Amino acid sequence: MNGSNLHVDTFGSKGIGLSTEERACLATSLVGLTSSQAFSSADFWGKIATADVSKDYYVAVAYHGDPFAPTIFMCQDALNWVQAPNVTDDEMHAAADLRAAFMGDPAFEFPLPNGAAGTLPEAKRLTAVVQCILRDAHIVPRGAYFRDSLGKLQRNATFAGLRPHDVTRLASYVHLRPAATSDAQLARPDFEDAVDVLDTVEHDQPKGCWVVEKSVMNVVLSSLIWPGYHHATSVADASFASIYVGQGKKNLDAGFMI
Amino acid sequence: MEDVNQAKQYLQQHSDRTGINLYDHLTELLAQVLEKRPRNPADVFENISSQVKRDRFNLESIQSPLGYKKKPEPNPSLGQVNKLMTVFQSVKRSEDGNDDAAGQVPDILELSGLFEWAGVSFGKEETFLLALSIHQLVQETGLQSARFWGKLSARQGAYYVVEAEGAPPVEDDPEKVAADKAAVEPAKPPPMDVPEFEGFPDIKRPVDMPLPKEEGTGVNKYTYFVCTSIGEAWTRLPDLLPEHVTAARAIRKYLTGNLSTPIVSYPLYPGTEAHYLRSQIARITAATVVCPLGYYTFDPESADEEHPETNTAIIVNTEYEVLPNDALLSLENWVHQIPHVLPQGRTTWVNPVKPRGEGEDEDADREDGEGEDDDDASGDATGGASEREVEPETGPALLTSITEDAEFAGHPAWSVRACSRLQPSKFSPVHLRSNRWPGAHAVYYNGKFACVYVGDGLKDLGGEPTPMPALPPLQVEFKDEALVELVDPSVKDEKAFEEMLKEKEDDAQPDEEDGEEEPAD
């Protein structure tokens, strides 16, 4: 997907939209971003809402071709993208536990949760949150990616979309993340070893953490663990898209609320 | 001649495998060749022959042994589409062109354009269908006015909510019927054959009356209709009792999408999802529905002489001057439009302590009771002591500015922006968003304003961990000064004591007497 292909319209059923000005700015600036560092694609990933509505973050994720090595960009005006700083694993874990709202100031320091010493600047928290969501919640339809004969995960150019009876089943969606423990060989009658290399969403805990909403044109899966993450798959053709519009906070109480 | 006939008969033998005979096949083949006149027919003769054979394969039905047809998979959205078709066909325009009698509905398509600037958009087609559906609701139910309140997401689907005014009262409301019955005939226990009982000692425990429901005013001023997808019939939500609201404040659950689900929670919620949904709608409305300063004013005619501060009738201000977009960027120019819901669960305070005679229920009639700025400010309105003196709960009055809202997690409860950074301000709508209830938006543009809610119906935790429900205190041991606990003597001690007594008796009086002391068992 190139930057100009803003897929926000597919999420209308969730009430998510972008204003005309935002679309114009994003479509233009993302094209510039893609070519600035010769990325193969730069997609609009979503918005993180802050305590000040005029300072919400727009986030874009760019790839050089490896779906597991994203470069994360952020901006607050949809025009001037800034690369978000890299984070360590510890910082990622810390960011998933933070409950305070984003403030809208990239230099704001959050005290680390669970009594740990130190602080986490907001820009790093943003990267950490985006990477957590990519790891925990980002999903694609089964069959959209496959492992080629050299062992590399590729986008499937002949993906024809999910069948109508599959499109509402959770077992048809897989997490796009490196650590894959797929037991599909035992679970599915139509197991394919090139395609079933990623773990499905079916066994995500707590049970019921994915909400499936069907509309006439597509099926939208929303996560309750990272509220605000939505994935839409079209029932008519092979297109699919993800978006995040939320506060950047993990719902640590999801199990009690379901 | 015989040879020709024999040859012909031979050629007309039907094959026992496929049922065709060579005579007919050749006839058809030559007819095709003569019709199509291909170049070099002799070279493509075999192809034409096999083509003719293939075309002959004509299935009468799927049941024939070699027949199969790929069954067309029904479009899974067909059910939804059929419902939407009914929406298209249902709206009747009144014949004389006078649509005003049908009920007031704002221009939803125009408002959706405003909301899109705020980042809330359902898509043009869906919004159009929603508008049609709301018109249909207003016509069928005879509502005075309706507005689209918002959309709440649930675990299976979502709820579209419409706020309506002037809905006809519900006939045979089962709760009301039961309550009326209870008022008329207090429940009598069945007569039993027991001797007259003197009665229990009078323990002074105050009895709480259940708080009365606000009829047609306060939290129940508006009626709410919900549907789970556009095209479905609208369901009316029940009116609220105060305990529904207080219980909803104590729990935190996702909606499931089915109005009759019971809520499994601690503390126990006294109602089904319909009541819980209605409570959340009431809380969100009271906290986040706002309007520009000066648009509404208090209705002088309905002012209550004794309690001017509880006037809740507001009317559109005829002398309102439209503020420019810039002015609405400052939070002082936004005010609350809906009365605040007190911790009791009502918008006007009612003394919960049952009056039991003079002098016992005098609550401290303090003028400035605890001002509750928000739903769950911790103020405990009930005092301690044996005679419960209850302070009246107060909250911010209607039409107070939103700057008075308590800070939330260290930052203001509301934030505002001009939707367009690049256009001049007169073309830029103003977007106001709540931090306490994420998903509550208000938009203002050149005199038009509207509020909407799109979210999961939950209050933001504000950076705090989920509040744990307060468990009831442990029961304490019964204490009565008259009772003294003694240790029962063991058998050894008893025997020793008896022997001691016996020795004393033997020493003092040699006669045998029955032991006074009975051995304790």
PDB file of C-alpha atoms in Angstrom, chain A residues 11-23 25 47 49-56 58 76-79 99-103 163-165 167 207-208 210-217 224-225 227 235 247 249 251 253-254 256-258, chain B residues 70 73-77 80-81 84 116-123 126 151 153-158 160 252-255 264 410-412 414-423 431-433 435 438 454 456 458 460-466:
ATOM      1  CA  PHE A  11     -13.673   1.890   9.486  1.00  0.00           C
ATOM      2  CA  GLY A  12     -16.719   4.100   9.250  1.00  0.00           C
ATOM      3  CA  SER A  13     -18.755   1.567  11.181  1.00  0.00           C
ATOM      4  CA  LYS A  14     -16.597   2.328  14.209  1.00  0.00           C
ATOM      5  CA  GLY A  15     -17.190   6.025  13.864  1.00  0.00           C
ATOM      6  CA  ILE A  16     -13.604   6.631  12.827  1.00  0.00           C
ATOM      7  CA  GLY A  17     -12.986   9.260  10.259  1.00  0.00           C
ATOM      8  CA  LEU A  18     -10.488  11.846   9.184  1.00  0.00           C
ATOM      9  CA  SER A  19     -11.352  15.336   8.165  1.00  0.00           C
ATOM     10  CA  THR A  20     -10.729  16.456   4.647  1.00  0.00           C
ATOM     11  CA  GLU A  21      -7.806  18.555   5.714  1.00  0.00           C
ATOM     12  CA  GLU A  22      -6.188  15.656   7.511  1.00  0.00           C
ATOM     13  CA  ARG A  23      -6.618  13.424   4.496  1.00  0.00           C
ATOM     14  CA  CYS A  25      -2.132  16.514   4.479  1.00  0.00           C
ATOM     15  CA  LYS A  47      -3.797   8.301  15.803  1.00  0.00           C
ATOM     16  CA  ALA A  49      -5.244  10.644  21.414  1.00  0.00           C
ATOM     17  CA  THR A  50      -3.700  12.792  24.090  1.00  0.00           C
ATOM     18  CA  ALA A  51      -5.077  14.837  26.929  1.00  0.00           C
ATOM     19  CA  ASP A  52      -5.121  17.834  24.603  1.00  0.00           C
ATOM     20  CA  VAL A  53      -7.116  17.271  21.466  1.00  0.00           C
ATOM     21  CA  SER A  54      -5.063  19.763  19.506  1.00  0.00           C
ATOM     22  CA  LYS A  55      -1.924  17.718  20.114  1.00  0.00           C
ATOM     23  CA  ASP A  56      -2.995  14.248  19.093  1.00  0.00           C
ATOM     24  CA  TYR A  58      -0.505  10.893  13.930  1.00  0.00           C
ATOM     25  CA  GLN A  76       1.234  16.304  15.422  1.00  0.00           C
ATOM     26  CA  ASP A  77       0.154  18.214  12.353  1.00  0.00           C
ATOM     27  CA  ALA A  78      -0.059  15.466   9.716  1.00  0.00           C
ATOM     28  CA  LEU A  79       2.630  17.162   7.672  1.00  0.00           C
ATOM     29  CA  ARG A  99      -2.046   4.028  32.735  1.00  0.00           C
ATOM     30  CA  ALA A 100      -1.550   7.759  32.445  1.00  0.00           C
ATOM     31  CA  ALA A 101      -2.733   9.537  29.345  1.00  0.00           C
ATOM     32  CA  PHE A 102      -0.391  10.864  26.690  1.00  0.00           C
ATOM     33  CA  MET A 103       0.162  14.541  27.256  1.00  0.00           C
ATOM     34  CA  ARG A 163     -14.230 -16.994   1.834  1.00  0.00           C
ATOM     35  CA  PRO A 164     -17.605 -15.751   3.079  1.00  0.00           C
ATOM     36  CA  HIS A 165     -17.937 -18.510   5.631  1.00  0.00           C
ATOM     37  CA  VAL A 167     -14.494 -14.180   7.184  1.00  0.00           C
ATOM     38  CA  LYS A 207     -11.469 -15.321  25.602  1.00  0.00           C
ATOM     39  CA  GLY A 208     -13.691 -12.842  23.909  1.00  0.00           C
ATOM     40  CA  TRP A 210     -11.773  -9.813  19.839  1.00  0.00           C
ATOM     41  CA  VAL A 211     -15.052  -8.237  18.787  1.00  0.00           C
ATOM     42  CA  VAL A 212     -16.287  -9.135  15.338  1.00  0.00           C
ATOM     43  CA  GLU A 213     -18.625  -6.696  13.672  1.00  0.00           C
ATOM     44  CA  LYS A 214     -20.014  -7.441  10.268  1.00  0.00           C
ATOM     45  CA  SER A 215     -21.245  -4.787   7.945  1.00  0.00           C
ATOM     46  CA  VAL A 216     -22.409  -5.091   4.386  1.00  0.00           C
ATOM     47  CA  MET A 217     -19.019  -4.528   2.806  1.00  0.00           C
ATOM     48  CA  LEU A 224     -10.434  -5.212  23.628  1.00  0.00           C
ATOM     49  CA  ILE A 225      -6.895  -5.568  24.960  1.00  0.00           C
ATOM     50  CA  PRO A 227      -8.981  -0.680  22.702  1.00  0.00           C
ATOM     51  CA  VAL A 235     -15.966  -9.585   2.002  1.00  0.00           C
ATOM     52  CA  GLN A 247      -5.421   6.532  23.749  1.00  0.00           C
ATOM     53  CA  LYS A 249      -3.242   2.502  26.746  1.00  0.00           C
ATOM     54  CA  ASN A 251      -6.690  -2.396  28.830  1.00  0.00           C
ATOM     55  CA  ASP A 253      -8.625  -5.162  33.130  1.00  0.00           C
ATOM     56  CA  ALA A 254     -10.054  -6.690  29.982  1.00  0.00           C
ATOM     57  CA  PHE A 256     -12.814  -8.597  34.282  1.00  0.00           C
ATOM     58  CA  MET A 257     -14.831  -6.511  31.941  1.00  0.00           C
ATOM     59  CA  ILE A 258     -15.761  -9.142  29.421  1.00  0.00           C
TER      60      ILE A 258
ATOM     61  CA  LYS B  70     -20.667 -25.129  -7.741  1.00  0.00           C
ATOM     62  CA  GLU B  73     -22.365 -19.090  -1.739  1.00  0.00           C
ATOM     63  CA  PRO B  74     -24.977 -16.774  -0.372  1.00  0.00           C
ATOM     64  CA  ASN B  75     -23.703 -13.376   0.478  1.00  0.00           C
ATOM     65  CA  PRO B  76     -23.469 -13.337   4.263  1.00  0.00           C
ATOM     66  CA  SER B  77     -24.660  -9.759   4.315  1.00  0.00           C
ATOM     67  CA  GLN B  80     -28.561  -7.124   6.725  1.00  0.00           C
ATOM     68  CA  VAL B  81     -29.263  -5.896   3.233  1.00  0.00           C
ATOM     69  CA  LEU B  84     -31.840  -2.005   5.038  1.00  0.00           C
ATOM     70  CA  GLU B 116     -16.202  14.526  10.257  1.00  0.00           C
ATOM     71  CA  TRP B 117     -14.114  17.572  11.011  1.00  0.00           C
ATOM     72  CA  ALA B 118     -13.899  16.279  14.554  1.00  0.00           C
ATOM     73  CA  GLY B 119     -12.767  12.875  13.382  1.00  0.00           C
ATOM     74  CA  VAL B 120     -16.088  11.130  13.945  1.00  0.00           C
ATOM     75  CA  SER B 121     -17.615   9.746  10.826  1.00  0.00           C
ATOM     76  CA  PHE B 122     -19.807   6.797  10.013  1.00  0.00           C
ATOM     77  CA  GLY B 123     -19.478   7.054   6.291  1.00  0.00           C
ATOM     78  CA  GLU B 126     -24.397   4.687   6.679  1.00  0.00           C
ATOM     79  CA  LYS B 151     -22.994   4.834  19.069  1.00  0.00           C
ATOM     80  CA  SER B 153     -19.654  -0.416  20.923  1.00  0.00           C
ATOM     81  CA  ALA B 154     -20.442  -3.792  22.432  1.00  0.00           C
ATOM     82  CA  ARG B 155     -18.877  -7.201  22.360  1.00  0.00           C
ATOM     83  CA  GLN B 156     -21.155  -8.411  19.626  1.00  0.00           C
ATOM     84  CA  GLY B 157     -22.108  -5.492  17.495  1.00  0.00           C
ATOM     85  CA  ALA B 158     -22.988  -2.047  18.705  1.00  0.00           C
ATOM     86  CA  TYR B 160     -27.036   3.133  17.944  1.00  0.00           C
ATOM     87  CA  ARG B 252     -16.975  -1.559  34.960  1.00  0.00           C
ATOM     88  CA  LYS B 253     -18.192  -3.941  32.299  1.00  0.00           C
ATOM     89  CA  TYR B 254     -18.343  -4.052  28.559  1.00  0.00           C
ATOM     90  CA  LEU B 255     -21.732  -4.146  26.915  1.00  0.00           C
ATOM     91  CA  VAL B 264     -22.436 -10.484  36.182  1.00  0.00           C
ATOM     92  CA  GLY B 410      -3.946  16.158  36.560  1.00  0.00           C
ATOM     93  CA  HIS B 411      -5.198  17.749  33.401  1.00  0.00           C
ATOM     94  CA  PRO B 412      -8.393  19.540  32.460  1.00  0.00           C
ATOM     95  CA  TRP B 414     -12.040  19.030  28.425  1.00  0.00           C
ATOM     96  CA  SER B 415      -9.773  20.005  25.580  1.00  0.00           C
ATOM     97  CA  VAL B 416     -10.631  22.033  22.541  1.00  0.00           C
ATOM     98  CA  ARG B 417      -9.136  22.696  19.157  1.00  0.00           C
ATOM     99  CA  ALA B 418      -9.841  24.380  15.894  1.00  0.00           C
ATOM    100  CA  CYS B 419     -10.400  21.549  13.466  1.00  0.00           C
ATOM    101  CA  SER B 420      -8.635  23.213  10.634  1.00  0.00           C
ATOM    102  CA  ARG B 421      -5.124  24.436  11.214  1.00  0.00           C
ATOM    103  CA  LEU B 422      -4.666  25.844   7.799  1.00  0.00           C
ATOM    104  CA  GLN B 423      -7.913  27.580   7.015  1.00  0.00           C
ATOM    105  CA  HIS B 431     -13.996  20.505  18.318  1.00  0.00           C
ATOM    106  CA  LEU B 432     -14.417  19.927  22.018  1.00  0.00           C
ATOM    107  CA  ARG B 433     -13.491  16.583  23.478  1.00  0.00           C
ATOM    108  CA  ASN B 435     -11.109  13.456  28.767  1.00  0.00           C
ATOM    109  CA  PRO B 438     -13.386   9.435  26.006  1.00  0.00           C
ATOM    110  CA  VAL B 454     -18.856   7.251  19.981  1.00  0.00           C
ATOM    111  CA  ASP B 456     -17.548   1.945  24.649  1.00  0.00           C
ATOM    112  CA  LEU B 458     -16.931   3.590  30.005  1.00  0.00           C
ATOM    113  CA  ASP B 460     -11.704   6.823  31.711  1.00  0.00           C
ATOM    114  CA  LEU B 461      -9.799   5.526  34.708  1.00  0.00           C
ATOM    115  CA  GLY B 462      -7.611   8.584  34.738  1.00  0.00           C
ATOM    116  CA  GLY B 463      -4.387   6.749  35.265  1.00  0.00           C
ATOM    117  CA  GLU B 464      -5.591   5.054  38.409  1.00  0.00           C
ATOM    118  CA  PRO B 465      -5.824   1.302  38.705  1.00  0.00           C
ATOM    119  CA  THR B 466      -9.310  -0.127  38.429  1.00  0.00           C
TER     120      THR B 466
END
